[in-house]
Coordinates of C-alpha atoms in Angstrom, one line a residue:
M1 CA 12.9 -25.9 -10.2
K2 CA 12.4 -27.9 -7.0
I3 CA 11.4 -26.2 -3.8
L4 CA 11.5 -28.1 -0.5
F5 CA 8.9 -27.7 2.2
C6 CA 10.5 -28.5 5.5
S7 CA 8.9 -28.2 8.9
T8 CA 9.3 -30.2 12.1
H9 CA 6.3 -28.2 13.6
P10 CA 2.9 -30.1 13.5
L11 CA 1.6 -28.1 10.5
H12 CA -0.7 -29.3 8.0
T13 CA 2.1 -30.1 5.6
A14 CA 0.0 -31.6 2.8
D15 CA -2.3 -28.5 2.8
Y16 CA 0.7 -26.2 2.6
V17 CA 2.5 -28.0 -0.1
A18 CA -0.8 -28.1 -2.2
E19 CA -1.3 -24.4 -1.8
F20 CA 2.2 -23.5 -2.5
Q21 CA 2.1 -25.8 -5.6
A22 CA -1.0 -23.9 -6.8
A23 CA 0.6 -20.5 -6.2
L24 CA 3.9 -21.6 -7.9
P25 CA 2.7 -23.7 -10.8
H26 CA 6.1 -23.6 -12.6
A27 CA 7.9 -25.1 -9.6
E28 CA 7.9 -28.6 -8.0
L29 CA 7.0 -28.5 -4.3
V30 CA 8.6 -31.4 -2.5
P31 CA 7.7 -32.1 1.1
W32 CA 11.0 -32.9 2.9
H33 CA 11.3 -35.8 5.4
A34 CA 14.0 -37.6 7.2
G35 CA 14.1 -40.4 4.6
L36 CA 13.9 -38.3 1.5
P37 CA 17.1 -38.5 -0.7
A38 CA 19.0 -35.3 -1.7
Q39 CA 16.9 -33.2 -4.1
D40 CA 19.6 -30.6 -5.2
A41 CA 17.1 -27.9 -4.4
E42 CA 18.2 -24.3 -4.3
L43 CA 15.2 -23.0 -2.2
A44 CA 13.3 -24.2 0.8
I45 CA 10.2 -23.0 2.6
V46 CA 10.9 -23.8 6.3
F47 CA 9.6 -23.7 9.8
Q48 CA 11.8 -25.1 12.6
P49 CA 13.9 -27.2 10.0
P50 CA 16.2 -29.9 11.3
D51 CA 19.8 -29.7 10.9
A52 CA 19.8 -32.8 8.5
L53 CA 18.2 -30.3 5.9
Y54 CA 21.4 -28.4 5.6
A55 CA 23.7 -31.5 5.6
R56 CA 21.6 -33.2 2.8
E57 CA 21.1 -30.0 0.7
P58 CA 24.4 -28.2 0.7
Q59 CA 23.3 -26.3 -2.5
L60 CA 20.6 -24.4 -0.9
R61 CA 20.8 -20.7 -1.7
A62 CA 17.7 -19.2 0.2
L63 CA 15.2 -20.1 2.9
F64 CA 11.8 -18.5 3.2
N65 CA 10.6 -18.8 6.8
L66 CA 6.9 -19.4 7.5
G67 CA 7.1 -17.0 10.5
A68 CA 8.3 -13.5 11.3
G69 CA 10.7 -14.7 14.1
V70 CA 14.0 -15.9 12.9
D71 CA 16.1 -15.9 16.1
A72 CA 16.1 -19.7 16.5
L73 CA 17.3 -20.1 12.8
L74 CA 20.0 -17.5 13.4
R75 CA 21.2 -19.2 16.5
N76 CA 21.7 -22.5 14.7
P77 CA 25.3 -23.0 13.8
A78 CA 24.2 -25.6 11.1
L79 CA 22.8 -22.8 9.0
P80 CA 25.3 -22.2 6.4
P81 CA 26.4 -18.5 6.2
S82 CA 26.0 -18.4 2.5
V83 CA 22.3 -19.1 2.6
A84 CA 20.0 -16.0 2.4
L85 CA 17.1 -15.9 4.8
Y86 CA 13.7 -14.2 4.2
R87 CA 11.0 -13.8 6.8
I88 CA 7.3 -13.2 6.9
E89 CA 6.6 -9.4 7.2
D90 CA 3.0 -9.5 8.3
A91 CA 0.7 -12.1 6.8
G92 CA -2.2 -10.7 8.8
M93 CA -0.3 -10.7 12.1
S94 CA -0.2 -7.0 12.7
A95 CA -3.9 -6.7 12.9
Q96 CA -4.0 -9.6 15.3
I97 CA -1.3 -8.4 17.6
A98 CA -2.6 -4.8 17.5
E99 CA -6.1 -6.3 18.6
Y100 CA -4.5 -8.3 21.4
V101 CA -2.5 -5.3 22.7
V102 CA -5.7 -3.0 22.6
H103 CA -7.6 -5.7 24.6
A104 CA -4.7 -5.8 27.1
V105 CA -4.3 -2.0 27.4
A106 CA -8.1 -1.3 27.5
G107 CA -8.4 -4.0 30.1
I108 CA -5.8 -2.2 32.3
V109 CA -7.3 1.3 31.9
R110 CA -11.0 0.2 32.1
Q111 CA -10.3 -2.1 34.9
F112 CA -12.0 -5.1 33.3
G113 CA -10.1 -7.5 35.5
R114 CA -11.5 -6.0 38.6
Y115 CA -15.1 -6.1 37.1
A116 CA -14.5 -9.8 36.3
G117 CA -13.6 -10.3 39.9
Q118 CA -16.7 -8.5 41.1
Q119 CA -18.9 -10.7 38.9
T120 CA -17.6 -13.8 40.5
Q121 CA -18.9 -12.3 43.9
G122 CA -22.2 -11.1 42.5
R123 CA -21.3 -7.6 43.3
W124 CA -22.6 -4.6 41.3
Q125 CA -20.2 -1.7 41.8
Q126 CA -19.0 1.0 39.4
L127 CA -15.4 1.7 39.9
T128 CA -14.0 5.3 39.7
A129 CA -13.1 5.8 35.9
R130 CA -9.4 6.1 35.2
D131 CA -8.1 8.9 33.1
R132 CA -6.3 7.3 30.1
R133 CA -3.9 10.3 30.1
A134 CA -2.6 8.9 33.3
F135 CA -1.6 5.6 31.4
P136 CA 0.8 6.7 28.6
V137 CA 1.8 3.7 26.5
G138 CA 5.3 2.9 25.3
V139 CA 5.8 0.5 22.4
L140 CA 9.2 -1.1 22.5
G141 CA 10.0 -2.0 18.8
L142 CA 8.8 -0.1 15.8
G143 CA 8.9 -2.6 13.0
A144 CA 5.7 -3.1 10.8
I145 CA 3.9 -4.7 13.8
G146 CA 5.0 -2.1 16.3
R147 CA 4.0 0.7 14.1
R148 CA 0.6 -0.8 13.6
I149 CA 0.1 -1.2 17.4
A150 CA 1.3 2.4 18.1
A151 CA -0.9 3.8 15.3
V152 CA -4.2 1.9 16.5
L153 CA -3.5 3.0 20.1
A154 CA -3.0 6.6 19.0
Q155 CA -6.3 6.5 17.1
L156 CA -8.0 5.5 20.3
D157 CA -6.5 8.6 22.0
Y158 CA -3.9 6.9 24.1
D159 CA -0.8 8.9 24.7
V160 CA 1.6 6.7 22.7
A161 CA 5.5 6.8 22.3
G162 CA 7.6 4.3 20.5
W163 CA 11.3 3.3 20.8
S164 CA 13.5 1.7 18.2
R165 CA 17.2 1.6 17.4
S166 CA 16.8 3.8 14.3
G167 CA 14.1 6.2 15.5
Q168 CA 12.1 5.9 12.3
P169 CA 9.2 8.3 12.5
V170 CA 5.5 7.1 13.0
D171 CA 2.6 9.6 12.5
G172 CA 1.0 10.7 15.6
V173 CA 3.5 9.0 17.9
Q174 CA 6.5 10.4 19.7
V175 CA 9.6 8.4 18.8
F176 CA 12.7 7.7 20.8
A177 CA 15.8 6.3 19.4
G178 CA 18.9 4.3 20.4
S179 CA 20.4 3.5 23.8
D180 CA 20.5 7.3 24.6
G181 CA 16.7 7.7 24.1
L182 CA 15.6 4.5 26.1
P183 CA 15.7 6.1 29.6
A184 CA 13.4 9.0 28.6
F185 CA 11.1 6.6 26.8
L186 CA 10.7 4.3 29.8
A187 CA 10.3 7.2 32.3
R188 CA 7.3 8.6 30.3
S189 CA 5.6 5.1 29.9
R190 CA 3.3 3.5 32.4
I191 CA 2.2 0.8 30.1
L192 CA 5.1 -1.0 28.3
V193 CA 4.4 -3.1 25.2
N194 CA 7.3 -5.2 23.9
I195 CA 7.3 -6.2 20.3
L196 CA 11.1 -6.2 19.7
P197 CA 12.9 -8.8 17.5
L198 CA 15.1 -11.1 19.6
T199 CA 18.8 -10.3 19.2
E200 CA 21.8 -10.5 21.4
E201 CA 21.2 -6.8 22.2
T202 CA 17.5 -7.2 23.1
S203 CA 17.7 -10.4 25.1
G204 CA 16.8 -9.7 28.7
I205 CA 15.8 -6.2 27.9
L206 CA 12.8 -6.4 30.2
R207 CA 14.8 -6.6 33.4
A208 CA 14.8 -4.9 36.7
Q209 CA 16.9 -2.0 35.5
T210 CA 14.5 -1.2 32.6
M211 CA 11.1 -2.0 34.0
G212 CA 12.1 -0.1 37.3
Q213 CA 12.3 3.1 35.2
L214 CA 8.6 3.0 34.2
L215 CA 6.0 5.2 35.8
A216 CA 4.7 3.3 38.8
P217 CA 2.6 1.4 39.2
A218 CA 3.5 0.1 35.8
H219 CA 2.0 -2.5 33.5
V220 CA 3.9 -4.8 31.1
V221 CA 2.5 -6.5 28.0
N222 CA 4.9 -8.9 26.2
V223 CA 4.2 -10.0 22.8
G224 CA 7.8 -10.2 21.6
R225 CA 9.8 -13.2 22.7
G226 CA 9.9 -14.9 26.0
E227 CA 13.8 -14.4 26.2
H228 CA 13.2 -10.6 26.2
L229 CA 11.8 -10.9 29.9
V230 CA 13.8 -11.7 32.9
E231 CA 11.0 -13.6 34.7
E232 CA 12.4 -13.4 38.2
D233 CA 12.9 -9.6 37.9
L234 CA 9.2 -9.2 36.9
L235 CA 8.0 -11.3 39.8
A236 CA 10.1 -9.2 42.2
L237 CA 8.8 -5.9 40.8
L238 CA 5.2 -7.3 41.1
D239 CA 5.8 -8.1 44.7
A240 CA 7.4 -4.7 45.4
G241 CA 4.5 -2.8 43.7
Q242 CA 6.6 -1.1 41.0
V243 CA 4.7 -3.2 38.5
E244 CA 0.9 -3.6 39.0
S245 CA 0.2 -6.2 36.3
A246 CA 1.6 -8.1 33.4
V247 CA -0.1 -9.7 30.3
L248 CA 2.3 -12.3 28.8
D249 CA 2.0 -14.3 25.6
V250 CA 5.5 -15.6 25.2
F251 CA 7.8 -17.4 27.6
R252 CA 11.4 -18.6 27.9
T253 CA 10.1 -22.1 28.2
E254 CA 7.0 -23.1 26.1
P255 CA 4.7 -24.7 26.9
L256 CA 4.9 -22.9 30.2
P257 CA 5.7 -25.4 33.0
P258 CA 2.6 -26.4 35.2
D259 CA 4.5 -25.3 38.3
H260 CA 5.5 -21.9 36.9
P261 CA 4.5 -19.0 39.4
F262 CA 3.0 -17.1 36.5
W263 CA 0.1 -19.5 36.3
H264 CA -1.3 -18.7 39.7
H265 CA -0.1 -15.1 40.2
P266 CA -3.2 -12.9 40.7
R267 CA -1.8 -9.9 38.7
V268 CA -0.4 -12.0 35.7
T269 CA -2.4 -12.9 32.7
V270 CA -1.1 -15.9 30.6
T271 CA -2.0 -16.7 27.1
P272 CA -0.3 -19.6 25.2
H273 CA 1.5 -17.8 22.4
V274 CA -1.6 -16.7 20.5
A275 CA -1.3 -12.9 20.2
A276 CA -1.0 -13.7 16.3
Q277 CA -1.4 -16.9 14.5
T278 CA -0.1 -16.9 11.0
G279 CA -2.9 -17.3 8.4
R280 CA -2.0 -20.0 5.8
R281 CA -3.6 -18.1 2.9
E282 CA -1.8 -14.9 3.6
T283 CA 1.4 -16.7 4.3
V284 CA 1.4 -18.7 1.1
A285 CA 0.6 -15.6 -1.0
Q286 CA 3.4 -13.5 0.6
I287 CA 6.1 -16.2 0.3
A288 CA 5.0 -17.1 -3.3
R289 CA 5.5 -13.4 -4.2
K290 CA 8.9 -13.5 -2.6
I291 CA 10.0 -16.6 -4.5
E292 CA 8.7 -15.2 -7.8
D293 CA 10.9 -12.1 -7.2
W294 CA 13.8 -14.2 -6.2
L295 CA 13.6 -16.3 -9.4
A296 CA 13.2 -13.2 -11.5
G297 CA 16.2 -11.5 -10.0
R298 CA 14.2 -8.7 -8.4
P299 CA 14.8 -7.4 -4.9
V300 CA 13.0 -9.6 -2.3
S301 CA 11.5 -7.9 0.7
G302 CA 12.0 -9.3 4.2
Q303 CA 15.6 -10.3 3.9
V304 CA 17.2 -11.0 7.2
S305 CA 20.3 -9.1 8.2
R306 CA 22.5 -11.5 10.2
E307 CA 24.5 -8.6 11.6
R308 CA 21.2 -7.0 13.1
G309 CA 19.6 -10.4 13.8
Y310 CA 16.2 -9.5 12.0

């Protein structure tokens, strides 16, 4: 069986193809490019594939995405409705994002930013310690990564709650569910960590109406998608004092434009979409297992629901 590898992202295509070929020795891995004739392949491993892939390979039955986020794929009208879509579920990302969030939360509570400012001034001054009980954390989104974040923070004795559409329980974490549970979740949270998938329902969820319900002064950590955040609302809340700081790893426009106000705002920390970087070894192993299950007719984990959007 031929399996296409198709990516418009500047990945190391040859390395990926070689590793997938080694993991799937009974298949033929074919790197797709604009000049490649039709291959009549049923499966493709993709990352930001061009529309030409669907036009040239109309017999495709399943796509295996190299990342966890599938919103761009689902928004593309060129993606045939008959093609099944599978996403990466972790591949080492949950540990990385949990690490990123712990760094952000600890920086807020332990005031590491203020100490860094003091260092530039050569000033030795111990600040009054903050009681972490005064900084309850709310994790918005309780998929595999959100649950990992919530569990790690709880193990560090932070007061952690989580919110999801379904309200699936998480050990040691207070869980709120659905639109009815969102106001109470926000009202008890001072540090809000967003790790939701991007859907029509969650786009713009970090807006004045929601962030304004947080315990003030609040702090926002966004490791979900840039489209979750209404950037103008965050800037207004920062100016008003409702939000004290923000740690942002994702943005509506990436790379973040050089003239964007986030770059120079004294209470905004910008990182260039690095909260988690997919490990090639883990990704290849996970997708290879999914493909083997698909070929054997077994259930395949990580199938995307087009109705839910993830």
